Amino acid sequence: MKHIINPSRRRFFAQTGAGLLAYAVLPSWLQAMEGMGEMPKMAPNKASPNFHADVEIDLLCKPSTVSILPGQPTRVQQYFAKLVKGPANTLTEIPGSYLGPVLRFEKGQKIRINLSSELDEPTITHWHGLHVPALMDGHPLYAIDKGQSFVYEFEMLNRASMNIYHPHPHNATASQVYHGLVGAILVNDEEERRLELPDGEYEIPIVIQDKLFDAQNQLIYAGHMRDRMMGFYGDRILVNGRPDFSLDVASRAYRFRILNGSTARIYKLAWEDNSPITVIGTDGGLLETPVHKPYVMLAPGERLDVWADFSGRNIGSQLVMRSRSFSGVLPKMAERMMGGGMGGMHGKTLPVGSDYPIFSVKVTRQVSDSPALPGKLSTYKHYQISDTANPIKPVPIAISEGPMAMRLNGRPYAYNDVLPSERIPFNTLQLMEIFHTHGGHGGMGMMGGMKHGGDQQMGGMGMMGGMGGGMGMMMSMAHPIHMHGQSFQIISRTLEMSGGEDYASVKDGFIEGGLKDTLLVMPGESVKVIKPFQDFKGLFMYHCHNLEHEDMGMMRDFLIE
């Protein structure tokens, strides 16, 4: 992978933030526009008599209460699971947590999951990172109502990896995830098993989220339009559903399976003593060899597989995982408002990009031996641009932002609104380019999509288009782009404008190798990836995994045909 930085004579208009002032006075008709593209009502899928499951799980989502802070229990939404058939280790509860149980599967297993709902709103569950048929992917088309059930049946095609299950109903994904509906999926395979990596009590899921509580310990969520435009930020960090998380460990190596389960907050993970973070895997599974980083950026929906070795540390010694300071993921005025407490923005006591602890580790017992870090982890096929069906015409994913619109390819989400560029030939490898349309992208300006095939491709830049590139740059922020289906490989990151100190504060935290399904794209960046579209036809979504942005319509469909 290559890193390119193209210096620019112009500074970001984002150094000022006048456009943000519009957030507080958005007209009421805007919220109605966010519901554009109402979904048809599809009948829930039923069990197939010809599908013979190796594993079967009943999965229920319903309102619940959990004690999180001292005092009154907190109302949440929660996944409950029951193993109907399969190995005993398929389900692992996280004690005292609102998080769904960890689901553990083997590559090659045939899996049936019977989802039912007791929520007072539609819901559907998406298997984030899994390669499954379109019908089984948790598309909002298939949202079920209270009292209904949806049966998922699929074979586990993924290599060993950490994946996620969470709701995906149109306009309500962020709220349901925020209120507790999220869980981890661990897939194992023979390649991974041969490495004898830390397992059992030495393999620990770490789900990081931020929350905001009122005086009665109840969750507060997104009361203002600005909370949705910037993303919603809490002022308290929870790990595995618990505040002030502390982990007692032995003096040996552990495997931390880390997930950013926040709706919007981006973390810059680093050990407090400045020892390197050893990364052995990302979204799509193990890397080829371990990577040592001073810090690692982790956006919503991304995962990290971390080798944490406490060998040689004395009993009583402590180590803290922190999120270190960084900048540039929000417009400058938003950063100032959060940092200075202006305007009552939520999360002002824990600004995005500030320095704060995530969790602590304490060595409480000595052991005599510990596994060694493997020098070679895994093997996977490396894609080349020459392997793709479209080496000179990348599929565009154009990001545009404005005080009244969050868009991909210039359009809000709408059912049955597939652009020509979003129609993907079945069983092909596709070169894709994710970029910001405002300013700097090869001189494209706001109508950047013209580069990729005229205004049929980028039809209707929406309200944003009429505001001009200057406003766009003032609004510029980082977006974690998630693509459903198979993992992709990053080919290049190009910074099209001078990122300065902002980009310098994050650039060493990107994992350049491995397989990904969620990718943090910084302001001014253009990122090229190669993604396979194999095995299954149908609609597969791509969207911003800042879930407030997704619910505002920053989501589209690929039609594989």
Coordinates of C-alpha atoms in Angstrom, one line a residue:
M1 CA 0.0 0.0 0.0
K2 CA 1.2 3.5 -0.7
H3 CA 0.8 6.8 1.2
I4 CA 0.8 10.0 -0.9
I5 CA 0.5 13.5 0.4
N6 CA -0.2 16.2 -2.1
P7 CA 0.6 19.7 -0.6
S8 CA -2.0 22.3 -1.4
R9 CA -1.6 26.1 -1.5
R10 CA -5.0 26.5 0.1
R11 CA -5.7 25.8 3.8
F12 CA -8.8 24.0 4.8
F13 CA -11.7 26.3 5.1
A14 CA -12.3 23.9 8.0
Q15 CA -10.0 26.2 10.1
T16 CA -13.1 28.2 10.5
G17 CA -16.5 26.9 11.4
A18 CA -19.2 29.4 10.5
G19 CA -21.2 26.7 8.7
L20 CA -21.7 24.8 12.0
L21 CA -23.8 27.7 13.3
A22 CA -26.6 26.6 11.0
Y23 CA -27.1 23.4 13.0
A24 CA -28.9 25.0 15.8
V25 CA -31.5 26.6 13.5
L26 CA -32.3 23.8 11.1
P27 CA -35.9 23.9 9.8
S28 CA -38.3 21.3 11.0
W29 CA -39.0 20.1 7.4
L30 CA -35.5 18.7 7.3
Q31 CA -36.3 15.9 9.6
A32 CA -39.1 14.8 7.4
M33 CA -36.7 14.7 4.5
E34 CA -34.6 12.2 6.3
G35 CA -37.3 9.6 5.9
M36 CA -37.1 9.7 2.1
G37 CA -37.2 6.2 0.5
E38 CA -39.7 4.3 2.7
M39 CA -39.1 0.6 2.7
P40 CA -41.6 -1.9 1.4
K41 CA -42.8 -4.4 4.0
M42 CA -41.3 -7.8 3.3
A43 CA -42.6 -11.0 4.8
P44 CA -40.2 -12.4 7.5
N45 CA -38.0 -15.3 6.3
K46 CA -39.1 -18.8 7.7
A47 CA -37.0 -21.9 8.4
S48 CA -36.2 -24.1 5.4
P49 CA -36.8 -27.8 5.8
N50 CA -33.8 -28.5 3.5
F51 CA -31.3 -26.6 5.7
H52 CA -29.7 -28.9 8.2
A53 CA -28.1 -26.7 10.8
D54 CA -25.0 -27.6 12.8
V55 CA -25.7 -24.7 15.2
E56 CA -29.1 -23.2 16.0
I57 CA -29.7 -20.2 18.3
D58 CA -32.8 -18.4 19.5
L59 CA -32.0 -14.7 19.6
L60 CA -34.4 -12.3 21.3
C61 CA -34.2 -8.5 21.4
K62 CA -36.3 -6.8 24.1
P63 CA -36.3 -3.9 26.6
S64 CA -34.5 -4.7 29.9
T65 CA -32.8 -3.0 32.8
V66 CA -29.2 -3.4 33.9
S67 CA -27.2 -2.0 36.8
I68 CA -24.4 0.1 35.2
L69 CA -23.8 2.9 37.7
P70 CA -24.3 2.8 41.5
G71 CA -28.0 3.4 42.3
Q72 CA -30.9 3.0 40.0
P73 CA -30.8 0.4 37.2
T74 CA -30.6 1.7 33.6
R75 CA -33.2 1.0 31.0
V76 CA -31.6 -0.6 27.9
Q77 CA -32.4 -2.7 24.9
Q78 CA -30.8 -6.1 25.1
Y79 CA -30.1 -9.3 23.1
F80 CA -30.8 -12.6 24.9
A81 CA -29.7 -15.9 23.3
K82 CA -30.5 -19.5 23.9
L83 CA -28.5 -22.4 22.3
V84 CA -30.9 -24.8 20.7
K85 CA -28.2 -27.0 19.0
G86 CA -24.4 -26.9 18.7
P87 CA -21.2 -26.8 20.8
A88 CA -21.5 -25.7 24.4
N89 CA -18.9 -22.8 23.8
T90 CA -21.1 -21.2 21.1
L91 CA -22.5 -18.7 23.5
T92 CA -20.6 -16.8 26.2
E93 CA -22.4 -14.3 28.4
I94 CA -20.5 -11.2 29.5
P95 CA -21.4 -11.1 33.2
G96 CA -23.4 -8.1 34.4
S97 CA -23.4 -6.5 31.0
Y98 CA -26.2 -5.3 28.7
L99 CA -24.1 -6.5 25.7
G100 CA -25.3 -9.5 23.8
P101 CA -23.5 -12.8 24.4
V102 CA -20.3 -13.5 22.4
L103 CA -21.2 -15.9 19.6
R104 CA -18.5 -18.3 18.6
F105 CA -18.6 -20.2 15.3
E106 CA -16.4 -22.4 13.2
K107 CA -15.7 -21.8 9.5
G108 CA -17.8 -24.3 7.6
Q109 CA -20.6 -24.6 10.1
K110 CA -24.2 -24.3 8.9
I111 CA -25.9 -21.8 11.2
R112 CA -29.6 -21.1 11.9
I113 CA -30.5 -18.0 14.1
N114 CA -34.1 -17.5 15.0
L115 CA -34.5 -13.7 15.7
S116 CA -37.5 -12.5 17.5
S117 CA -38.4 -9.0 18.9
E118 CA -40.2 -7.6 21.8
L119 CA -39.3 -4.0 21.0
D120 CA -41.9 -1.4 20.3
E121 CA -40.3 -0.5 17.0
P122 CA -39.1 -2.3 13.9
T123 CA -35.7 -4.0 14.1
I124 CA -33.5 -6.5 12.1
T125 CA -30.1 -7.8 12.9
H126 CA -27.1 -7.4 10.6
W127 CA -24.0 -9.7 10.8
H128 CA -21.4 -7.0 10.3
G129 CA -18.3 -8.5 8.6
L130 CA -19.9 -11.9 7.7
H131 CA -20.2 -13.0 4.1
V132 CA -23.8 -14.2 3.8
P133 CA -26.6 -14.2 1.2
A134 CA -28.4 -10.9 0.7
L135 CA -31.6 -12.3 2.3
M136 CA -29.5 -13.2 5.5
D137 CA -27.6 -9.9 5.7
G138 CA -30.0 -7.9 7.8
H139 CA -31.1 -5.4 5.2
P140 CA -33.6 -2.9 6.5
L141 CA -36.1 -4.3 4.0
Y142 CA -36.6 -7.2 6.3
A143 CA -37.2 -5.3 9.5
I144 CA -39.7 -7.1 11.8
D145 CA -42.3 -5.7 14.2
K146 CA -42.9 -6.7 17.8
G147 CA -44.0 -10.3 18.1
Q148 CA -42.5 -11.3 14.7
S149 CA -39.6 -13.6 13.9
F150 CA -37.0 -13.8 11.2
V151 CA -35.0 -16.9 10.5
Y152 CA -31.4 -16.6 9.3
E153 CA -29.7 -19.6 7.6
F154 CA -26.2 -19.5 6.3
E155 CA -22.9 -21.3 6.1
M156 CA -19.9 -19.7 7.8
L157 CA -17.7 -18.7 4.9
N158 CA -15.5 -16.3 6.8
R159 CA -11.9 -17.0 7.9
A160 CA -11.0 -16.7 11.6
S161 CA -12.0 -13.1 12.6
M162 CA -14.0 -10.9 15.0
N163 CA -17.3 -9.7 13.7
I164 CA -20.3 -7.9 15.1
Y165 CA -24.1 -8.4 15.3
H166 CA -26.2 -5.3 15.7
P167 CA -29.6 -3.8 14.5
H168 CA -29.9 -2.3 11.1
P169 CA -33.4 -0.8 10.8
H170 CA -33.7 2.3 8.6
N171 CA -33.5 5.6 10.7
A172 CA -33.2 3.7 14.0
T173 CA -29.9 1.8 13.9
A174 CA -28.0 4.3 16.0
S175 CA -30.6 4.5 18.7
Q176 CA -30.9 0.8 19.1
V177 CA -27.1 0.2 19.1
Y178 CA -26.7 3.0 21.6
H179 CA -29.3 1.6 23.9
G180 CA -27.5 -1.8 24.1
L181 CA -28.2 -4.0 21.1
V182 CA -24.7 -5.1 20.0
G183 CA -22.6 -8.2 20.4
A184 CA -19.4 -9.8 19.2
I185 CA -19.0 -12.8 16.9
L186 CA -15.7 -14.8 17.0
V187 CA -15.0 -17.1 14.0
N188 CA -12.3 -19.8 14.3
D189 CA -10.6 -21.9 11.7
E190 CA -7.8 -24.4 11.3
E191 CA -5.2 -21.9 10.2
E192 CA -5.7 -19.8 13.3
R193 CA -5.8 -22.9 15.6
R194 CA -2.4 -24.1 14.4
L195 CA -0.9 -20.9 15.9
E196 CA -2.0 -21.8 19.4
L197 CA -2.8 -18.2 20.2
P198 CA -4.0 -17.3 23.7
D199 CA -7.5 -18.6 24.3
G200 CA -10.0 -19.4 27.0
E201 CA -9.5 -17.0 29.9
Y202 CA -6.5 -15.4 28.0
E203 CA -8.6 -14.3 25.1
I204 CA -10.7 -11.3 26.1
P205 CA -13.3 -9.3 24.2
I206 CA -13.0 -5.5 24.8
V207 CA -16.1 -3.6 23.6
I208 CA -15.6 0.2 23.9
Q209 CA -18.6 2.5 24.0
D210 CA -19.4 6.0 25.2
K211 CA -22.6 6.9 27.0
L212 CA -24.3 9.9 28.6
F213 CA -26.4 9.4 31.7
D214 CA -28.9 11.6 33.5
A215 CA -29.2 12.0 37.3
Q216 CA -31.4 8.9 37.5
N217 CA -28.8 6.7 35.6
Q218 CA -30.9 6.7 32.4
L219 CA -29.3 7.0 29.0
I220 CA -29.6 10.3 27.2
Y221 CA -29.5 10.2 23.4
A222 CA -29.3 12.7 20.6
G223 CA -31.7 15.4 21.6
H224 CA -30.5 18.0 19.1
M225 CA -30.0 18.0 15.3
R226 CA -26.3 19.0 15.9
D227 CA -25.9 15.7 17.8
R228 CA -26.8 13.9 14.7
M229 CA -24.8 16.1 12.3
M230 CA -21.6 15.7 14.3
G231 CA -22.5 12.2 15.7
F232 CA -23.6 11.7 19.3
Y233 CA -20.9 11.6 22.0
G234 CA -21.3 10.6 25.6
D235 CA -19.1 11.7 28.5
R236 CA -18.4 8.3 30.1
I237 CA -16.5 5.4 28.6
L238 CA -17.8 1.9 29.2
V239 CA -15.9 -1.3 28.4
N240 CA -18.0 -4.5 28.1
G241 CA -20.9 -2.4 29.4
R242 CA -19.1 -1.4 32.6
P243 CA -17.6 2.0 33.7
D244 CA -14.0 2.3 35.0
F245 CA -13.2 -1.2 33.6
S246 CA -10.2 -2.9 35.2
L247 CA -8.8 -6.3 34.2
D248 CA -6.8 -8.6 36.5
V249 CA -4.2 -10.5 34.5
A250 CA -1.3 -13.0 34.9
S251 CA 2.2 -12.2 33.9
R252 CA 1.9 -13.7 30.4
A253 CA 0.6 -13.0 26.9
Y254 CA -3.1 -12.3 26.3
R255 CA -5.2 -11.8 23.1
F256 CA -7.5 -8.7 23.3
R257 CA -10.3 -8.7 20.7
I258 CA -11.2 -5.0 20.6
L259 CA -14.3 -3.6 19.1
N260 CA -15.4 0.1 18.8
G261 CA -19.1 -0.3 19.6
S262 CA -19.7 3.5 19.8
T263 CA -22.1 5.2 17.4
A264 CA -19.7 8.0 16.5
R265 CA -16.6 8.3 18.7
I266 CA -13.2 7.6 17.2
Y267 CA -10.4 6.3 19.5
K268 CA -6.6 6.6 19.3
L269 CA -5.6 3.7 21.4
A270 CA -2.2 3.7 23.0
W271 CA -0.6 2.2 26.1
E272 CA 0.0 4.8 28.8
D273 CA 3.7 3.9 29.2
N274 CA 4.2 4.4 25.5
S275 CA 5.0 0.7 24.9
P276 CA 4.0 -0.3 21.3
I277 CA 0.6 -1.9 20.6
T278 CA 1.1 -5.2 18.9
V279 CA -1.6 -5.8 16.3
I280 CA -2.1 -9.3 14.9
G281 CA -5.4 -8.8 13.2
T282 CA -8.1 -6.4 12.0
D283 CA -11.7 -6.5 10.8
G284 CA -11.2 -9.5 8.4
G285 CA -8.9 -11.6 10.5
L286 CA -5.3 -12.2 11.1
L287 CA -2.5 -10.1 9.4
E288 CA 0.3 -11.9 7.7
T289 CA 2.8 -10.8 10.4
P290 CA 2.4 -8.8 13.6
V291 CA 2.6 -5.0 13.3
H292 CA 3.9 -2.8 16.1
K293 CA 2.4 0.7 16.4
P294 CA 2.8 3.6 18.8
Y295 CA -1.0 4.0 18.6
V296 CA -3.9 2.6 16.5
M297 CA -6.9 4.6 15.3
L298 CA -10.2 2.7 15.9
A299 CA -13.4 4.1 14.3
P300 CA -17.0 2.8 14.9
G301 CA -17.4 -0.7 13.5
E302 CA -13.7 -1.4 13.3
R303 CA -12.0 -4.2 15.2
L304 CA -8.5 -4.9 16.4
D305 CA -6.8 -8.2 17.4
V306 CA -4.1 -7.2 19.9
W307 CA -1.3 -9.3 21.4
A308 CA -0.9 -7.9 24.9
D309 CA 2.1 -9.4 26.7
F310 CA 2.5 -8.8 30.5
S311 CA 5.5 -11.2 30.9
G312 CA 8.2 -9.9 33.1
R313 CA 5.8 -7.4 34.9
N314 CA 5.7 -7.6 38.7
I315 CA 2.6 -8.4 40.7
G316 CA 0.8 -5.1 41.4
S317 CA 2.1 -3.4 38.3
Q318 CA -0.6 -1.5 36.3
L319 CA -1.0 -0.5 32.7
V320 CA -3.6 1.8 31.3
M321 CA -5.0 1.8 27.7
R322 CA -5.8 5.4 26.8
S323 CA -7.2 7.3 23.9
R324 CA -4.5 9.9 23.1
S325 CA -5.1 13.3 21.7
F326 CA -5.7 13.9 18.0
S327 CA -7.5 16.4 15.8
G328 CA -9.2 16.8 12.4
V329 CA -12.0 14.3 12.6
L330 CA -14.6 17.0 13.2
P331 CA -15.0 20.6 11.8
K332 CA -12.9 23.0 13.7
M333 CA -15.8 24.9 15.2
A334 CA -17.3 21.6 16.5
E335 CA -14.0 20.7 18.1
R336 CA -13.9 24.1 19.8
M337 CA -17.5 23.9 21.0
M338 CA -16.9 20.4 22.5
G339 CA -13.6 21.5 24.0
G340 CA -14.8 24.7 25.5
G341 CA -18.3 23.6 26.5
M342 CA -20.0 26.1 24.2
G343 CA -23.6 25.6 23.2
G344 CA -24.2 22.7 25.6
M345 CA -23.0 20.1 23.1
H346 CA -23.2 16.6 24.7
G347 CA -19.8 15.0 25.6
K348 CA -18.3 18.4 26.3
T349 CA -16.5 17.0 29.3
L350 CA -14.9 14.3 27.1
P351 CA -14.2 16.0 23.8
V352 CA -13.5 14.0 20.7
G353 CA -9.7 13.8 20.3
S354 CA -8.9 14.6 23.9
D355 CA -6.7 12.3 26.1
Y356 CA -8.6 10.0 28.5
P357 CA -8.3 6.4 29.9
I358 CA -10.2 3.5 28.4
F359 CA -9.4 0.7 30.8
S360 CA -6.7 -0.5 33.1
V361 CA -4.8 -3.8 33.5
K362 CA -3.3 -5.0 36.8
V363 CA -1.0 -8.0 37.1
T364 CA -2.3 -10.0 40.0
R365 CA -0.4 -13.3 39.6
Q366 CA 2.9 -14.6 38.3
V367 CA 3.1 -17.6 35.9
S368 CA 6.3 -19.3 34.7
D369 CA 5.6 -19.6 31.0
S370 CA 3.9 -17.7 28.2
P371 CA 3.3 -18.4 24.5
A372 CA 5.6 -16.6 22.1
L373 CA 4.4 -14.2 19.5
P374 CA 4.3 -16.0 16.1
G375 CA 6.4 -14.4 13.4
K376 CA 4.1 -15.6 10.7
L377 CA 0.3 -15.4 11.3
S378 CA -1.6 -16.1 8.2
T379 CA -1.8 -16.2 4.4
Y380 CA -4.3 -14.6 2.1
K381 CA -4.5 -13.7 -1.5
H382 CA -3.3 -10.2 -2.4
Y383 CA -5.3 -8.4 -5.0
Q384 CA -3.7 -6.3 -7.7
I385 CA -5.4 -3.5 -9.7
S386 CA -4.8 -5.6 -12.8
D387 CA -7.0 -8.3 -11.3
T388 CA -10.1 -6.0 -11.2
A389 CA -12.8 -5.7 -13.8
N390 CA -12.5 -1.9 -13.8
P391 CA -8.8 -1.0 -13.4
I392 CA -9.2 2.5 -15.0
K393 CA -12.7 3.4 -13.8
P394 CA -13.0 2.9 -10.0
V395 CA -16.5 2.5 -8.5
P396 CA -17.0 5.9 -6.7
I397 CA -18.0 6.3 -3.1
A398 CA -18.3 10.1 -2.9
I399 CA -18.7 11.7 0.6
S400 CA -20.5 15.0 0.8
E401 CA -21.4 16.9 4.0
G402 CA -23.5 20.0 4.7
P403 CA -25.5 21.5 7.5
M404 CA -28.6 19.9 6.0
A405 CA -27.4 16.8 4.3
M406 CA -25.0 13.8 4.7
R407 CA -24.7 12.0 1.4
L408 CA -22.9 9.2 -0.4
N409 CA -22.7 9.6 -4.2
G410 CA -24.7 12.8 -3.9
R411 CA -27.9 11.1 -2.8
P412 CA -29.7 10.2 0.4
Y413 CA -30.7 6.6 1.0
A414 CA -33.8 5.5 -0.8
Y415 CA -35.0 2.0 -1.6
N416 CA -34.8 1.0 -5.3
D417 CA -32.6 4.0 -6.1
V418 CA -29.5 2.2 -7.4
L419 CA -27.2 4.4 -9.6
P420 CA -25.4 2.9 -12.6
S421 CA -22.1 2.9 -10.7
E422 CA -23.8 0.9 -7.9
R423 CA -24.7 -2.0 -10.2
I424 CA -21.9 -4.5 -9.8
P425 CA -21.4 -7.5 -12.0
F426 CA -21.6 -10.8 -10.1
N427 CA -18.4 -12.7 -9.3
T428 CA -16.1 -9.8 -10.0
L429 CA -13.3 -7.9 -8.3
Q430 CA -13.9 -4.2 -8.2
L431 CA -11.5 -1.3 -7.8
M432 CA -13.3 1.3 -5.6
E433 CA -12.4 4.9 -4.7
I434 CA -13.7 6.6 -1.5
F435 CA -13.3 10.4 -1.5
H436 CA -14.6 13.7 -0.4
T437 CA -16.3 15.7 -3.2
H438 CA -15.6 19.2 -1.9
G439 CA -12.5 20.9 -3.2
G440 CA -9.1 19.4 -4.1
H441 CA -10.1 16.1 -5.7
G442 CA -8.4 16.4 -9.0
G443 CA -10.0 19.8 -9.5
M444 CA -13.4 18.2 -9.3
G445 CA -15.0 20.6 -6.8
M446 CA -18.5 19.9 -5.6
M447 CA -19.6 18.0 -8.7
G448 CA -16.7 15.6 -8.3
G449 CA -18.8 12.7 -9.4
M450 CA -18.7 14.0 -13.0
K451 CA -15.3 12.4 -13.1
H452 CA -17.0 9.1 -12.8
G453 CA -19.7 9.4 -15.4
G454 CA -21.8 12.5 -15.3
D455 CA -24.8 13.5 -13.3
Q456 CA -26.6 10.3 -13.8
Q457 CA -23.9 8.8 -11.5
M458 CA -24.0 11.6 -9.0
G459 CA -27.5 12.7 -9.6
G460 CA -28.6 15.6 -7.4
M461 CA -25.9 16.6 -5.1
G462 CA -28.8 17.6 -2.9
M463 CA -28.8 20.7 -0.8
M464 CA -25.1 20.3 -0.2
G465 CA -24.3 20.9 -3.8
G466 CA -25.9 24.3 -4.0
M467 CA -23.8 25.5 -1.1
G468 CA -20.5 25.2 -2.8
G469 CA -17.1 23.6 -2.0
G470 CA -16.2 26.2 0.6
M471 CA -19.1 25.3 2.8
G472 CA -18.3 21.6 2.2
M473 CA -14.8 22.1 3.5
M474 CA -16.0 23.9 6.6
M475 CA -18.2 20.9 7.3
S476 CA -15.5 18.4 6.5
M477 CA -15.1 15.5 9.0
A478 CA -13.8 11.9 9.1
H479 CA -16.2 9.1 8.1
P480 CA -15.9 5.4 8.8
I481 CA -17.2 3.8 5.6
H482 CA -18.5 0.2 6.0
M483 CA -19.3 -2.1 3.1
H484 CA -21.5 -5.2 3.6
G485 CA -20.4 -8.5 2.2
Q486 CA -16.8 -9.6 1.7
S487 CA -13.8 -7.9 3.1
F488 CA -11.7 -5.6 0.9
Q489 CA -8.0 -4.7 0.7
I490 CA -6.7 -1.1 0.9
I491 CA -4.5 -0.2 -2.1
S492 CA -3.6 3.4 -1.4
R493 CA -4.3 6.5 0.7
T494 CA -3.9 9.8 -1.0
L495 CA -4.2 13.1 0.9
E496 CA -5.5 15.6 -1.7
M497 CA -5.1 18.7 0.5
S498 CA -2.6 19.7 3.1
G499 CA -3.6 17.9 6.2
G500 CA -1.0 19.6 8.4
E501 CA -1.0 18.8 12.1
D502 CA -4.5 17.2 11.9
Y503 CA -3.4 14.4 9.6
A504 CA -0.1 14.0 11.3
S505 CA -1.9 13.3 14.6
V506 CA -3.6 10.2 13.2
K507 CA -1.7 8.9 10.2
D508 CA 0.6 6.5 12.0
G509 CA -2.4 4.7 13.5
F510 CA -3.8 3.1 10.3
I511 CA -3.2 -0.6 9.7
E512 CA -2.2 -0.8 6.1
G513 CA -2.3 -4.5 5.5
G514 CA -4.9 -7.2 6.1
L515 CA -8.6 -7.4 5.3
K516 CA -11.1 -4.7 6.1
D517 CA -14.8 -4.1 6.0
T518 CA -14.8 -0.6 7.7
L519 CA -12.4 2.2 6.8
L520 CA -11.8 5.6 8.4
V521 CA -11.5 8.2 5.6
M522 CA -10.1 11.5 6.9
P523 CA -11.0 14.9 5.5
G524 CA -9.3 15.4 2.1
E525 CA -8.3 11.8 1.8
S526 CA -8.9 9.6 -1.2
V527 CA -8.7 5.8 -0.5
K528 CA -8.6 3.1 -3.2
V529 CA -9.6 -0.4 -2.2
I530 CA -10.2 -3.7 -4.1
K531 CA -13.4 -5.6 -3.0
P532 CA -14.7 -8.9 -4.3
F533 CA -18.4 -9.4 -5.0
Q534 CA -18.6 -13.1 -5.1
D535 CA -21.0 -16.0 -4.3
F536 CA -24.2 -14.0 -3.7
K537 CA -26.4 -11.7 -5.8
G538 CA -28.8 -9.0 -4.5
L539 CA -28.7 -5.8 -2.5
F540 CA -25.8 -5.2 -0.2
M541 CA -25.5 -1.9 1.7
Y542 CA -22.6 0.5 2.1
H543 CA -22.8 3.4 4.5
C544 CA -21.0 5.6 7.0
H545 CA -20.6 3.7 10.3
N546 CA -21.0 7.0 12.2
L547 CA -24.5 5.6 12.9
E548 CA -26.1 9.0 13.3
H549 CA -25.0 9.8 9.8
E550 CA -26.3 6.4 8.5
D551 CA -29.7 7.2 10.0
M552 CA -29.6 10.6 8.3
G553 CA -29.4 8.8 4.9
M554 CA -25.6 8.4 4.5
M555 CA -26.2 4.9 3.2
R556 CA -26.6 3.3 -0.3
D557 CA -27.1 -0.1 -1.9
F558 CA -24.9 -2.0 -4.3
L559 CA -27.0 -4.3 -6.6
I560 CA -24.9 -7.4 -7.4
E561 CA -26.3 -8.9 -10.6

